[in-house]
Amino acid sequence: MELWYTEQHTDNVRFSIKVDKHLYSGQSEFQRIDVFKAQEFGTFFTLDGLMMVTEKDEFIYHDMIVHVPMATNPKIKNVLVIGAGDGGTVRELTRYTSIENIDMVEIDKMVVDVCKEYLPQTACKLDDPKVKLYFEDGLKFVRSKENTYDLIIVDSTDPFGPGEGLFTREFYGNCYKALKEDGILVNQHESPYYDSYAKSMQRAHQRIQEFFPVCRVYQAHIPTYPSGHWLFGFASKKYDPVADLDEQAWNSLGLKTKYYNTDIHKGSFALPNYVRELLAGAGK
Ligand code: SAM
């Protein structure tokens, strides 16, 4: 008998992974959490039947969500991470000795507990002394913050269920307020490829643009996300991610990375024409 995990990417497209074992299934207050073991992708976990992290390709997502802003402003010291319960984003951030504090706000404690048990590859730094964990709604957490963070990373689920609030005008406005005068906001920005994802991506881009003078989008290839073509948003009060990239400063840190390098950094902001058009048409 064969066991397959199948995810519905659109009404007409499904993506399947052959599974060796269904390791865990549980229902939290917010979502259903499942963990599987597979030959090709190693251990992976899903929330409400949507892929979050696999051992095999998580390095791409976590490298790109962390090292792009860190290489743009190497002076970042105080970081807020929203979502990210698997710990991969925090793991990459803790590699920078220059960072003094990481506040991580995850709505669902059960995600963190499950990942600590089944995905130590990503969860390994969640107990680092620089990391403060808050089990709260990120939307509420940022409301009271002003001029506090150098960097906010929004490593959220898609814009429905608990993640919905993290794609609203209110949230982006509060992130702007919570950032210092040279602050950077990076978020997972959905995919441009399938219509329903592209619409969420356009909406997010339009809303972020209402607050931030610098508003760019960059891309990576993530095999287990719908279509494999995934975007990240880079918004900032001051820095341009390409013009202000200090390649020498980042390369002199000697961080070993499997995906990110400063050539990829520059190249990831070069977008295909159809994506440029979607972004230009956002809100029109
Ligand atoms: N890399 C993943 C992806 O894009 O598929 C996202 C990973 S991470 C597991 C997303 C986390 O965001 C989840 O653990 C979820 O519980 C959390 N989350 C969703 N809505 C949230 C909210 N409003 N505040 C804080 N965390 C939230």
PDB file of C-alpha atoms and ligand atoms in Angstrom:
ATOM      1  CA  MET A   1       0.000   0.000   0.000  1.00  0.00           C
ATOM      2  CA  GLU A   2       1.233   3.489  -0.838  1.00  0.00           C
ATOM      3  CA  LEU A   3       0.565   6.544   1.292  1.00  0.00           C
ATOM      4  CA  TRP A   4       0.516   9.994  -0.397  1.00  0.00           C
ATOM      5  CA  TYR A   5       0.124  13.526   0.990  1.00  0.00           C
ATOM      6  CA  THR A   6      -1.899  15.545  -1.523  1.00  0.00           C
ATOM      7  CA  GLU A   7      -2.362  19.302  -1.429  1.00  0.00           C
ATOM      8  CA  GLN A   8      -4.902  21.184  -3.500  1.00  0.00           C
ATOM      9  CA  HIS A   9      -2.998  24.080  -5.139  1.00  0.00           C
ATOM     10  CA  THR A  10      -5.965  25.235  -7.224  1.00  0.00           C
ATOM     11  CA  ASP A  11      -9.365  23.715  -8.065  1.00  0.00           C
ATOM     12  CA  ASN A  12      -7.602  22.025 -10.978  1.00  0.00           C
ATOM     13  CA  VAL A  13      -4.098  21.318  -9.686  1.00  0.00           C
ATOM     14  CA  ARG A  14      -2.886  18.961  -6.982  1.00  0.00           C
ATOM     15  CA  PHE A  15       0.603  18.357  -5.632  1.00  0.00           C
ATOM     16  CA  SER A  16       1.528  15.022  -4.027  1.00  0.00           C
ATOM     17  CA  ILE A  17       4.416  13.641  -2.007  1.00  0.00           C
ATOM     18  CA  LYS A  18       4.839   9.948  -1.267  1.00  0.00           C
ATOM     19  CA  VAL A  19       4.847   9.531   2.493  1.00  0.00           C
ATOM     20  CA  ASP A  20       6.539   6.855   4.619  1.00  0.00           C
ATOM     21  CA  LYS A  21       4.724   7.717   7.833  1.00  0.00           C
ATOM     22  CA  HIS A  22       2.135  10.099   9.259  1.00  0.00           C
ATOM     23  CA  LEU A  23       4.008  11.041  12.439  1.00  0.00           C
ATOM     24  CA  TYR A  24       1.553  13.407  14.126  1.00  0.00           C
ATOM     25  CA  SER A  25      -1.901  14.895  13.774  1.00  0.00           C
ATOM     26  CA  GLY A  26      -3.471  17.371  16.181  1.00  0.00           C
ATOM     27  CA  GLN A  27      -5.996  20.181  16.309  1.00  0.00           C
ATOM     28  CA  SER A  28      -5.002  23.391  18.128  1.00  0.00           C
ATOM     29  CA  GLU A  29      -7.294  26.283  19.012  1.00  0.00           C
ATOM     30  CA  PHE A  30      -6.303  27.821  15.648  1.00  0.00           C
ATOM     31  CA  GLN A  31      -5.545  25.106  13.090  1.00  0.00           C
ATOM     32  CA  ARG A  32      -4.915  21.466  12.286  1.00  0.00           C
ATOM     33  CA  ILE A  33      -1.254  20.454  12.532  1.00  0.00           C
ATOM     34  CA  ASP A  34       0.174  17.391  10.721  1.00  0.00           C
ATOM     35  CA  VAL A  35       3.697  16.026  10.516  1.00  0.00           C
ATOM     36  CA  PHE A  36       4.819  13.502   7.901  1.00  0.00           C
ATOM     37  CA  LYS A  37       8.000  11.637   7.028  1.00  0.00           C
ATOM     38  CA  ALA A  38       8.853  11.243   3.334  1.00  0.00           C
ATOM     39  CA  GLN A  39      11.708   9.786   1.343  1.00  0.00           C
ATOM     40  CA  GLU A  40      12.196  12.808  -0.912  1.00  0.00           C
ATOM     41  CA  PHE A  41      11.579  15.772   1.427  1.00  0.00           C
ATOM     42  CA  GLY A  42      12.381  14.321   4.866  1.00  0.00           C
ATOM     43  CA  THR A  43      10.104  15.365   7.733  1.00  0.00           C
ATOM     44  CA  PHE A  44       7.565  18.029   6.776  1.00  0.00           C
ATOM     45  CA  PHE A  45       4.655  19.735   8.487  1.00  0.00           C
ATOM     46  CA  THR A  46       1.395  21.223   7.284  1.00  0.00           C
ATOM     47  CA  LEU A  47      -1.197  23.573   8.778  1.00  0.00           C
ATOM     48  CA  ASP A  48      -4.804  23.053   7.682  1.00  0.00           C
ATOM     49  CA  GLY A  49      -3.529  20.918   4.792  1.00  0.00           C
ATOM     50  CA  LEU A  50      -1.054  23.509   3.491  1.00  0.00           C
ATOM     51  CA  MET A  51       2.686  22.929   3.312  1.00  0.00           C
ATOM     52  CA  MET A  52       4.743  24.956   5.796  1.00  0.00           C
ATOM     53  CA  VAL A  53       8.230  23.484   6.021  1.00  0.00           C
ATOM     54  CA  THR A  54      10.110  20.468   4.680  1.00  0.00           C
ATOM     55  CA  GLU A  55      13.553  19.429   5.880  1.00  0.00           C
ATOM     56  CA  LYS A  56      14.779  19.341   2.290  1.00  0.00           C
ATOM     57  CA  ASP A  57      13.838  22.800   0.993  1.00  0.00           C
ATOM     58  CA  GLU A  58      13.377  24.971   4.108  1.00  0.00           C
ATOM     59  CA  PHE A  59      16.870  26.441   3.668  1.00  0.00           C
ATOM     60  CA  ILE A  60      15.716  28.387   0.601  1.00  0.00           C
ATOM     61  CA  TYR A  61      12.848  30.158   2.352  1.00  0.00           C
ATOM     62  CA  HIS A  62      14.755  30.863   5.581  1.00  0.00           C
ATOM     63  CA  ASP A  63      17.910  32.070   3.831  1.00  0.00           C
ATOM     64  CA  MET A  64      15.932  34.487   1.703  1.00  0.00           C
ATOM     65  CA  ILE A  65      13.657  35.860   4.406  1.00  0.00           C
ATOM     66  CA  VAL A  66      16.598  36.578   6.757  1.00  0.00           C
ATOM     67  CA  HIS A  67      19.815  37.253   4.854  1.00  0.00           C
ATOM     68  CA  VAL A  68      18.367  39.722   2.324  1.00  0.00           C
ATOM     69  CA  PRO A  69      17.446  42.334   4.980  1.00  0.00           C
ATOM     70  CA  MET A  70      20.505  41.517   7.136  1.00  0.00           C
ATOM     71  CA  ALA A  71      22.884  42.112   4.218  1.00  0.00           C
ATOM     72  CA  THR A  72      21.089  45.355   3.322  1.00  0.00           C
ATOM     73  CA  ASN A  73      21.598  46.812   6.807  1.00  0.00           C
ATOM     74  CA  PRO A  74      24.335  45.007   8.758  1.00  0.00           C
ATOM     75  CA  LYS A  75      23.660  47.254  11.795  1.00  0.00           C
ATOM     76  CA  ILE A  76      20.348  45.572  12.628  1.00  0.00           C
ATOM     77  CA  LYS A  77      20.201  44.841  16.380  1.00  0.00           C
ATOM     78  CA  ASN A  78      16.580  44.544  17.441  1.00  0.00           C
ATOM     79  CA  VAL A  79      14.322  42.223  15.432  1.00  0.00           C
ATOM     80  CA  LEU A  80      10.631  41.318  15.610  1.00  0.00           C
ATOM     81  CA  VAL A  81       9.562  38.025  13.996  1.00  0.00           C
ATOM     82  CA  ILE A  82       5.849  37.357  13.530  1.00  0.00           C
ATOM     83  CA  GLY A  83       4.609  33.794  12.985  1.00  0.00           C
ATOM     84  CA  ALA A  84       7.567  31.497  12.165  1.00  0.00           C
ATOM     85  CA  GLY A  85       6.631  28.833  14.737  1.00  0.00           C
ATOM     86  CA  ASP A  86       8.887  26.224  13.109  1.00  0.00           C
ATOM     87  CA  GLY A  87      11.910  28.284  14.227  1.00  0.00           C
ATOM     88  CA  GLY A  88      13.792  28.398  10.896  1.00  0.00           C
ATOM     89  CA  THR A  89      13.790  32.194  10.700  1.00  0.00           C
ATOM     90  CA  VAL A  90      15.056  32.544  14.265  1.00  0.00           C
ATOM     91  CA  ARG A  91      17.747  29.923  13.602  1.00  0.00           C
ATOM     92  CA  GLU A  92      19.182  32.033  10.784  1.00  0.00           C
ATOM     93  CA  LEU A  93      18.903  35.293  12.774  1.00  0.00           C
ATOM     94  CA  THR A  94      20.802  33.857  15.759  1.00  0.00           C
ATOM     95  CA  ARG A  95      23.837  33.361  13.512  1.00  0.00           C
ATOM     96  CA  TYR A  96      24.450  37.136  13.567  1.00  0.00           C
ATOM     97  CA  THR A  97      26.449  38.102  16.661  1.00  0.00           C
ATOM     98  CA  SER A  98      25.508  41.741  15.918  1.00  0.00           C
ATOM     99  CA  ILE A  99      21.825  41.052  16.721  1.00  0.00           C
ATOM    100  CA  GLU A 100      21.056  41.780  20.381  1.00  0.00           C
ATOM    101  CA  ASN A 101      17.383  40.867  20.688  1.00  0.00           C
ATOM    102  CA  ILE A 102      14.795  38.808  18.796  1.00  0.00           C
ATOM    103  CA  ASP A 103      11.133  39.037  19.812  1.00  0.00           C
ATOM    104  CA  MET A 104       9.136  36.221  18.208  1.00  0.00           C
ATOM    105  CA  VAL A 105       5.344  36.404  18.265  1.00  0.00           C
ATOM    106  CA  GLU A 106       3.606  33.170  17.294  1.00  0.00           C
ATOM    107  CA  ILE A 107      -0.154  32.851  17.796  1.00  0.00           C
ATOM    108  CA  ASP A 108      -0.116  29.063  18.233  1.00  0.00           C
ATOM    109  CA  LYS A 109       2.057  27.547  20.978  1.00  0.00           C
ATOM    110  CA  MET A 110       1.190  24.068  19.718  1.00  0.00           C
ATOM    111  CA  VAL A 111       3.088  24.739  16.446  1.00  0.00           C
ATOM    112  CA  VAL A 112       6.235  25.515  18.447  1.00  0.00           C
ATOM    113  CA  ASP A 113       5.805  22.462  20.685  1.00  0.00           C
ATOM    114  CA  VAL A 114       5.230  20.129  17.725  1.00  0.00           C
ATOM    115  CA  CYS A 115       8.198  21.549  15.775  1.00  0.00           C
ATOM    116  CA  LYS A 116      10.499  21.232  18.792  1.00  0.00           C
ATOM    117  CA  GLU A 117       9.601  17.559  18.942  1.00  0.00           C
ATOM    118  CA  TYR A 118       9.568  16.636  15.232  1.00  0.00           C
ATOM    119  CA  LEU A 119      11.617  19.313  13.427  1.00  0.00           C
ATOM    120  CA  PRO A 120      14.741  20.061  15.506  1.00  0.00           C
ATOM    121  CA  GLN A 121      16.481  21.098  12.262  1.00  0.00           C
ATOM    122  CA  THR A 122      14.457  24.338  12.278  1.00  0.00           C
ATOM    123  CA  ALA A 123      13.429  24.597  15.948  1.00  0.00           C
ATOM    124  CA  CYS A 124      16.982  24.227  17.337  1.00  0.00           C
ATOM    125  CA  LYS A 125      17.492  27.890  18.314  1.00  0.00           C
ATOM    126  CA  LEU A 126      14.105  28.736  19.790  1.00  0.00           C
ATOM    127  CA  ASP A 127      15.621  28.560  23.290  1.00  0.00           C
ATOM    128  CA  ASP A 128      18.554  30.855  22.440  1.00  0.00           C
ATOM    129  CA  PRO A 129      19.016  33.507  25.164  1.00  0.00           C
ATOM    130  CA  LYS A 130      18.548  36.306  22.605  1.00  0.00           C
ATOM    131  CA  VAL A 131      15.075  35.006  21.680  1.00  0.00           C
ATOM    132  CA  LYS A 132      11.947  36.050  23.579  1.00  0.00           C
ATOM    133  CA  LEU A 133       8.861  34.034  22.656  1.00  0.00           C
ATOM    134  CA  TYR A 134       5.381  35.564  22.901  1.00  0.00           C
ATOM    135  CA  PHE A 135       2.343  33.406  22.214  1.00  0.00           C
ATOM    136  CA  GLU A 136       0.009  36.133  20.950  1.00  0.00           C
ATOM    137  CA  ASP A 137      -1.631  37.457  17.821  1.00  0.00           C
ATOM    138  CA  GLY A 138       1.015  39.441  15.888  1.00  0.00           C
ATOM    139  CA  LEU A 139      -1.653  41.915  14.789  1.00  0.00           C
ATOM    140  CA  LYS A 140      -2.326  42.870  18.413  1.00  0.00           C
ATOM    141  CA  PHE A 141       1.324  42.734  19.489  1.00  0.00           C
ATOM    142  CA  VAL A 142       2.504  45.457  17.071  1.00  0.00           C
ATOM    143  CA  ARG A 143      -0.321  47.860  17.970  1.00  0.00           C
ATOM    144  CA  SER A 144       1.464  49.105  21.083  1.00  0.00           C
ATOM    145  CA  LYS A 145       4.994  49.302  19.601  1.00  0.00           C
ATOM    146  CA  GLU A 146       6.613  52.532  18.455  1.00  0.00           C
ATOM    147  CA  ASN A 147      10.065  53.274  17.049  1.00  0.00           C
ATOM    148  CA  THR A 148      11.398  49.995  18.484  1.00  0.00           C
ATOM    149  CA  TYR A 149      12.660  47.561  15.832  1.00  0.00           C
ATOM    150  CA  ASP A 150      15.328  47.714  13.109  1.00  0.00           C
ATOM    151  CA  LEU A 151      13.716  44.804  11.278  1.00  0.00           C
ATOM    152  CA  ILE A 152      10.311  43.112  11.259  1.00  0.00           C
ATOM    153  CA  ILE A 153      10.001  39.726   9.534  1.00  0.00           C
ATOM    154  CA  VAL A 154       6.486  38.460   8.870  1.00  0.00           C
ATOM    155  CA  ASP A 155       6.785  34.702   8.407  1.00  0.00           C
ATOM    156  CA  SER A 156       3.089  33.974   8.326  1.00  0.00           C
ATOM    157  CA  THR A 157       0.589  31.521   6.933  1.00  0.00           C
ATOM    158  CA  ASP A 158      -1.587  32.583   3.980  1.00  0.00           C
ATOM    159  CA  PRO A 159      -4.123  35.426   4.319  1.00  0.00           C
ATOM    160  CA  PHE A 160      -6.969  33.353   5.715  1.00  0.00           C
ATOM    161  CA  GLY A 161      -7.552  31.829   9.153  1.00  0.00           C
ATOM    162  CA  PRO A 162      -5.231  33.183  11.868  1.00  0.00           C
ATOM    163  CA  GLY A 163      -2.898  34.770   9.265  1.00  0.00           C
ATOM    164  CA  GLU A 164      -5.560  37.030   7.748  1.00  0.00           C
ATOM    165  CA  GLY A 165      -4.851  40.000  10.043  1.00  0.00           C
ATOM    166  CA  LEU A 166      -1.175  39.986   9.003  1.00  0.00           C
ATOM    167  CA  PHE A 167      -2.138  41.143   5.489  1.00  0.00           C
ATOM    168  CA  THR A 168      -4.272  44.133   6.508  1.00  0.00           C
ATOM    169  CA  ARG A 169      -3.697  47.901   6.221  1.00  0.00           C
ATOM    170  CA  GLU A 170      -3.956  48.187   9.985  1.00  0.00           C
ATOM    171  CA  PHE A 171      -1.103  45.701  10.432  1.00  0.00           C
ATOM    172  CA  TYR A 172       1.237  47.295   7.864  1.00  0.00           C
ATOM    173  CA  GLY A 173       0.572  50.768   9.330  1.00  0.00           C
ATOM    174  CA  ASN A 174       1.418  49.488  12.801  1.00  0.00           C
ATOM    175  CA  CYS A 175       4.594  47.804  11.499  1.00  0.00           C
ATOM    176  CA  TYR A 176       5.640  51.164  10.023  1.00  0.00           C
ATOM    177  CA  LYS A 177       5.115  52.795  13.416  1.00  0.00           C
ATOM    178  CA  ALA A 178       6.924  49.975  15.268  1.00  0.00           C
ATOM    179  CA  LEU A 179      10.028  50.366  13.096  1.00  0.00           C
ATOM    180  CA  LYS A 180      12.864  52.835  13.724  1.00  0.00           C
ATOM    181  CA  GLU A 181      13.557  55.599  11.189  1.00  0.00           C
ATOM    182  CA  ASP A 182      15.685  53.267   9.022  1.00  0.00           C
ATOM    183  CA  GLY A 183      13.567  50.159   9.653  1.00  0.00           C
ATOM    184  CA  ILE A 184      12.929  47.290   7.213  1.00  0.00           C
ATOM    185  CA  LEU A 185       9.829  45.084   6.867  1.00  0.00           C
ATOM    186  CA  VAL A 186      10.167  41.731   5.078  1.00  0.00           C
ATOM    187  CA  ASN A 187       7.201  39.428   4.580  1.00  0.00           C
ATOM    188  CA  GLN A 188       6.310  36.197   2.844  1.00  0.00           C
ATOM    189  CA  HIS A 189       4.452  37.610  -0.143  1.00  0.00           C
ATOM    190  CA  GLU A 190       2.643  34.643  -1.694  1.00  0.00           C
ATOM    191  CA  SER A 191       3.072  33.435  -5.285  1.00  0.00           C
ATOM    192  CA  PRO A 192       2.443  35.323  -8.525  1.00  0.00           C
ATOM    193  CA  TYR A 193       1.567  32.231 -10.524  1.00  0.00           C
ATOM    194  CA  TYR A 194      -1.914  30.914  -9.724  1.00  0.00           C
ATOM    195  CA  ASP A 195      -4.730  33.470  -9.741  1.00  0.00           C
ATOM    196  CA  SER A 196      -5.890  33.208  -6.140  1.00  0.00           C
ATOM    197  CA  TYR A 197      -2.331  33.574  -4.794  1.00  0.00           C
ATOM    198  CA  ALA A 198      -1.554  36.376  -7.253  1.00  0.00           C
ATOM    199  CA  LYS A 199      -4.537  38.365  -6.003  1.00  0.00           C
ATOM    200  CA  SER A 200      -3.348  38.083  -2.374  1.00  0.00           C
ATOM    201  CA  MET A 201       0.113  39.124  -3.494  1.00  0.00           C
ATOM    202  CA  GLN A 202      -1.208  42.206  -5.333  1.00  0.00           C
ATOM    203  CA  ARG A 203      -3.367  43.227  -2.378  1.00  0.00           C
ATOM    204  CA  ALA A 204      -0.434  42.931   0.032  1.00  0.00           C
ATOM    205  CA  HIS A 205       1.834  44.937  -2.279  1.00  0.00           C
ATOM    206  CA  GLN A 206      -0.693  47.710  -2.696  1.00  0.00           C
ATOM    207  CA  ARG A 207      -1.296  48.021   1.045  1.00  0.00           C
ATOM    208  CA  ILE A 208       2.411  48.031   1.962  1.00  0.00           C
ATOM    209  CA  GLN A 209       3.030  50.732  -0.656  1.00  0.00           C
ATOM    210  CA  GLU A 210       0.561  52.997   1.119  1.00  0.00           C
ATOM    211  CA  PHE A 211       2.964  53.257   4.074  1.00  0.00           C
ATOM    212  CA  PHE A 212       6.540  52.625   2.945  1.00  0.00           C
ATOM    213  CA  PRO A 213       8.601  54.832   0.575  1.00  0.00           C
ATOM    214  CA  VAL A 214      10.704  51.858  -0.565  1.00  0.00           C
ATOM    215  CA  CYS A 215       8.577  48.875  -1.589  1.00  0.00           C
ATOM    216  CA  ARG A 216      10.227  46.065  -3.569  1.00  0.00           C
ATOM    217  CA  VAL A 217       9.515  42.407  -4.223  1.00  0.00           C
ATOM    218  CA  TYR A 218      12.018  39.560  -4.637  1.00  0.00           C
ATOM    219  CA  GLN A 219      11.694  35.911  -5.588  1.00  0.00           C
ATOM    220  CA  ALA A 220      12.977  32.419  -4.926  1.00  0.00           C
ATOM    221  CA  HIS A 221      12.260  28.946  -6.189  1.00  0.00           C
ATOM    222  CA  ILE A 222      10.700  26.851  -3.409  1.00  0.00           C
ATOM    223  CA  PRO A 223       9.780  23.403  -4.774  1.00  0.00           C
ATOM    224  CA  THR A 224       7.056  22.500  -2.252  1.00  0.00           C
ATOM    225  CA  TYR A 225       5.065  25.771  -2.360  1.00  0.00           C
ATOM    226  CA  PRO A 226       2.282  26.226  -4.927  1.00  0.00           C
ATOM    227  CA  SER A 227       3.854  26.568  -8.393  1.00  0.00           C
ATOM    228  CA  GLY A 228       7.338  26.655  -6.811  1.00  0.00           C
ATOM    229  CA  HIS A 229       7.610  30.367  -7.610  1.00  0.00           C
ATOM    230  CA  TRP A 230       7.488  32.330  -4.352  1.00  0.00           C
ATOM    231  CA  LEU A 231       7.801  36.033  -3.545  1.00  0.00           C
ATOM    232  CA  PHE A 232       8.979  38.058  -0.572  1.00  0.00           C
ATOM    233  CA  GLY A 233       8.190  41.701   0.097  1.00  0.00           C
ATOM    234  CA  PHE A 234      10.955  44.133   1.082  1.00  0.00           C
ATOM    235  CA  ALA A 235       9.643  47.465   2.402  1.00  0.00           C
ATOM    236  CA  SER A 236      11.717  50.081   4.126  1.00  0.00           C
ATOM    237  CA  LYS A 237      11.810  53.664   5.347  1.00  0.00           C
ATOM    238  CA  LYS A 238      15.247  54.313   3.895  1.00  0.00           C
ATOM    239  CA  TYR A 239      17.317  51.476   2.428  1.00  0.00           C
ATOM    240  CA  ASP A 240      17.075  50.178  -1.115  1.00  0.00           C
ATOM    241  CA  PRO A 241      17.871  46.436  -1.009  1.00  0.00           C
ATOM    242  CA  VAL A 242      20.020  46.525  -4.147  1.00  0.00           C
ATOM    243  CA  ALA A 243      21.590  50.018  -4.155  1.00  0.00           C
ATOM    244  CA  ASP A 244      22.405  49.864  -0.425  1.00  0.00           C
ATOM    245  CA  LEU A 245      23.610  46.248  -0.343  1.00  0.00           C
ATOM    246  CA  ASP A 246      27.050  46.174   1.272  1.00  0.00           C
ATOM    247  CA  GLU A 247      28.397  42.996  -0.320  1.00  0.00           C
ATOM    248  CA  GLN A 248      31.769  43.216   1.307  1.00  0.00           C
ATOM    249  CA  ALA A 249      30.341  43.645   4.796  1.00  0.00           C
ATOM    250  CA  TRP A 250      28.098  40.573   4.464  1.00  0.00           C
ATOM    251  CA  ASN A 251      30.745  38.399   2.800  1.00  0.00           C
ATOM    252  CA  SER A 252      33.295  39.278   5.474  1.00  0.00           C
ATOM    253  CA  LEU A 253      31.014  37.676   8.103  1.00  0.00           C
ATOM    254  CA  GLY A 254      31.904  34.286   6.606  1.00  0.00           C
ATOM    255  CA  LEU A 255      28.419  32.808   7.130  1.00  0.00           C
ATOM    256  CA  LYS A 256      28.023  29.526   5.288  1.00  0.00           C
ATOM    257  CA  THR A 257      24.683  29.420   3.477  1.00  0.00           C
ATOM    258  CA  LYS A 258      23.236  26.826   1.154  1.00  0.00           C
ATOM    259  CA  TYR A 259      21.095  29.166  -0.992  1.00  0.00           C
ATOM    260  CA  TYR A 260      21.790  32.833  -0.273  1.00  0.00           C
ATOM    261  CA  ASN A 261      24.781  34.710  -1.661  1.00  0.00           C
ATOM    262  CA  THR A 262      25.136  38.357  -2.582  1.00  0.00           C
ATOM    263  CA  ASP A 263      24.748  37.604  -6.320  1.00  0.00           C
ATOM    264  CA  ILE A 264      21.426  35.838  -5.626  1.00  0.00           C
ATOM    265  CA  HIS A 265      20.498  38.842  -3.458  1.00  0.00           C
ATOM    266  CA  LYS A 266      20.857  41.250  -6.400  1.00  0.00           C
ATOM    267  CA  GLY A 267      19.386  38.829  -8.935  1.00  0.00           C
ATOM    268  CA  SER A 268      16.332  37.987  -6.844  1.00  0.00           C
ATOM    269  CA  PHE A 269      14.973  41.514  -7.346  1.00  0.00           C
ATOM    270  CA  ALA A 270      14.990  41.074 -11.145  1.00  0.00           C
ATOM    271  CA  LEU A 271      11.406  40.011 -11.795  1.00  0.00           C
ATOM    272  CA  PRO A 272       9.732  38.414 -14.829  1.00  0.00           C
ATOM    273  CA  ASN A 273       7.580  40.778 -16.905  1.00  0.00           C
ATOM    274  CA  TYR A 274       4.279  39.192 -15.893  1.00  0.00           C
ATOM    275  CA  VAL A 275       5.161  39.724 -12.214  1.00  0.00           C
ATOM    276  CA  ARG A 276       6.160  43.348 -12.871  1.00  0.00           C
ATOM    277  CA  GLU A 277       2.818  43.873 -14.564  1.00  0.00           C
ATOM    278  CA  LEU A 278       0.912  42.304 -11.680  1.00  0.00           C
ATOM    279  CA  LEU A 279       2.731  44.572  -9.229  1.00  0.00           C
ATOM    280  CA  ALA A 280       2.218  47.691 -11.358  1.00  0.00           C
ATOM    281  CA  GLY A 281      -1.468  46.802 -11.639  1.00  0.00           C
ATOM    282  CA  ALA A 282      -1.899  46.264  -7.892  1.00  0.00           C
ATOM    283  CA  GLY A 283      -4.777  48.375  -6.630  1.00  0.00           C
ATOM    284  CA  LYS A 284      -5.796  49.570 -10.110  1.00  0.00           C
TER     285      LYS A 284
HETATM  286  N1  SAM B   1       7.173  29.255   5.884  1.00  0.00           N
HETATM  287  C1  SAM B   1       5.785  29.073   6.037  1.00  0.00           C
HETATM  288  C2  SAM B   1       4.947  29.260   4.819  1.00  0.00           C
HETATM  289  O1  SAM B   1       4.964  30.346   4.223  1.00  0.00           O
HETATM  290  O2  SAM B   1       4.267  28.326   4.478  1.00  0.00           O
HETATM  291  C3  SAM B   1       5.223  29.825   7.192  1.00  0.00           C
HETATM  292  C4  SAM B   1       5.758  29.184   8.398  1.00  0.00           C
HETATM  293  S1  SAM B   1       5.229  29.553   9.959  1.00  0.00           S
HETATM  294  C5  SAM B   1       4.839  27.907  10.456  1.00  0.00           C
HETATM  295  C6  SAM B   1       3.703  30.403   9.930  1.00  0.00           C
HETATM  296  C7  SAM B   1       3.173  30.611  11.357  1.00  0.00           C
HETATM  297  O3  SAM B   1       2.412  31.812  11.414  1.00  0.00           O
HETATM  298  C8  SAM B   1       2.236  29.498  11.855  1.00  0.00           C
HETATM  299  O4  SAM B   1       2.885  28.770  12.854  1.00  0.00           O
HETATM  300  C9  SAM B   1       1.022  30.246  12.396  1.00  0.00           C
HETATM  301  O5  SAM B   1       0.534  29.716  13.608  1.00  0.00           O
HETATM  302  C10 SAM B   1       1.577  31.664  12.544  1.00  0.00           C
HETATM  303  N2  SAM B   1       0.546  32.702  12.523  1.00  0.00           N
HETATM  304  C11 SAM B   1      -0.549  32.768  11.748  1.00  0.00           C
HETATM  305  N3  SAM B   1      -1.267  33.857  12.053  1.00  0.00           N
HETATM  306  C12 SAM B   1      -0.607  34.515  13.041  1.00  0.00           C
HETATM  307  C13 SAM B   1      -0.862  35.701  13.771  1.00  0.00           C
HETATM  308  N4  SAM B   1      -1.951  36.426  13.538  1.00  0.00           N
HETATM  309  N5  SAM B   1       0.040  36.084  14.711  1.00  0.00           N
HETATM  310  C14 SAM B   1       1.158  35.329  14.937  1.00  0.00           C
HETATM  311  N6  SAM B   1       1.434  34.191  14.296  1.00  0.00           N
HETATM  312  C15 SAM B   1       0.566  33.783  13.349  1.00  0.00           C
END
